[in-house]
Amino acid sequence: RYGKKSGRALRFGLPAGVDAGRVRRIADGVFLTRDLVNTPTSDMGPEDLEQAVRALAARHKAEVSVVKGDDLLERNFPMIHAVGRASAGAPRLIDMRWGQQGAPKVTLVGKGVCFDTGGLDIKPSSGMLLMKKDMGGAANVLGLASMIMDAGLNVRLRVLIPAVENSIAGNAFRPGDVLASRKGITVEIGNTDAEGRLVLADALALADEEEPQLLVDMATLTGAARVALGPDLPPFYTSDEALASDLAAASVAAEDPLWRMPLWRPYDAKLSSKIADINNVTSDGFAGSITAALFLKRFVEKTEGWAHFDIFAWNPADRPHGPAGGEAQGIRALERIIAKRYG
């Protein structure tokens, strides 16, 4: 899009008996994810991300609704509003629905932070260089949604994307602020650079109200996950043992690496606040990925089949399975599970 094209066309050969249609559907979803992540924020702000959702929806006759700007306060999404209000691009919650009423409900929630400066707890320059990819969770759930809709699976699909930029201005949210949430839980802000969990929390609370059979959220959420497992192996968290088993098996079958991490309840205390129900970060910095997952779990009360994926959404270098840049992680394994359960 931004450089000269090589002019080389790729041609793939498939062994006899391989479902070429399924291969194409999966490839299209992966390429969509990569393209969205690779697009600079100048062309992939909240409005652009909304248009990308609308384009995907139009191809599959899905419905899209959007709550934007100050309407987020009227509709009770205060944390999405707080994180995104300092940006020139209005924050919004994008809601796409597809499939027949009465079909099993599958809801995908993707973190859509189109750029993350860190807010008032500002990142250093080196920490911002890849922050166009902080909407990698949104890109991944859209790639997965593309696979599901292309296959015509028997599900009632819902995709929720809180799309914001975490920017700096006079009206930016601050360390020490206490935010209300859709769930009614009050959140003390220990660090404005832990904003992804805030926007996800409001979206997850909405998703949980419908009690879907499967609820998946994907987010480029913590550096701690990369310290623990590196860029190639995304951790996932769930209390659903059957879902955990299915994910482990699908990960191997699809050659789509995933690793289960624990929702270690004793670490809940690390998120305590003296003035609010919860803090958005721990005071000691330990177990950052686990405590982020525990934070999100407080906003999923009714849905048993919930899984959280803390992804990197980026290849640091060219690999046999994909070029350097934006990457789909976990969605091929998830496609396999959803197709098996609801196909």
PDB file of C-alpha atoms in Angstrom, residues 82-83 86 118-121 167-179 187-193:
ATOM      1  CA  ALA A  82     -12.471   8.084  29.607  1.00  0.00           C
ATOM      2  CA  VAL A  83      -9.626   6.374  27.776  1.00  0.00           C
ATOM      3  CA  ALA A  86      -8.383  13.098  24.810  1.00  0.00           C
ATOM      4  CA  GLY A 118       0.669   5.590  27.436  1.00  0.00           C
ATOM      5  CA  GLY A 119      -1.461   8.621  28.291  1.00  0.00           C
ATOM      6  CA  LEU A 120      -0.182  10.896  31.030  1.00  0.00           C
ATOM      7  CA  ASP A 121       2.012   7.996  32.182  1.00  0.00           C
ATOM      8  CA  SER A 167      -3.740  10.282  23.814  1.00  0.00           C
ATOM      9  CA  ILE A 168      -2.615  13.261  25.871  1.00  0.00           C
ATOM     10  CA  ALA A 169      -4.604  16.480  26.238  1.00  0.00           C
ATOM     11  CA  GLY A 170      -6.033  18.681  28.965  1.00  0.00           C
ATOM     12  CA  ASN A 171      -9.004  16.362  29.363  1.00  0.00           C
ATOM     13  CA  ALA A 172      -7.015  13.109  29.506  1.00  0.00           C
ATOM     14  CA  PHE A 173      -7.780  10.750  32.370  1.00  0.00           C
ATOM     15  CA  ARG A 174      -5.174  10.873  35.123  1.00  0.00           C
ATOM     16  CA  PRO A 175      -3.314   8.625  37.549  1.00  0.00           C
ATOM     17  CA  GLY A 176      -5.328   8.633  40.756  1.00  0.00           C
ATOM     18  CA  ASP A 177      -8.688   9.161  39.048  1.00  0.00           C
ATOM     19  CA  VAL A 178     -11.518   6.816  39.967  1.00  0.00           C
ATOM     20  CA  LEU A 179     -13.601   5.681  37.002  1.00  0.00           C
ATOM     21  CA  VAL A 187     -11.653   1.510  39.228  1.00  0.00           C
ATOM     22  CA  GLU A 188      -8.765   3.538  40.630  1.00  0.00           C
ATOM     23  CA  ILE A 189      -6.241   4.438  37.942  1.00  0.00           C
ATOM     24  CA  GLY A 190      -2.804   3.381  39.093  1.00  0.00           C
ATOM     25  CA  ASN A 191      -1.344   3.833  35.620  1.00  0.00           C
ATOM     26  CA  THR A 192      -2.871   5.348  32.478  1.00  0.00           C
ATOM     27  CA  ASP A 193      -0.753   3.010  30.354  1.00  0.00           C
TER      28      ASP A 193
END
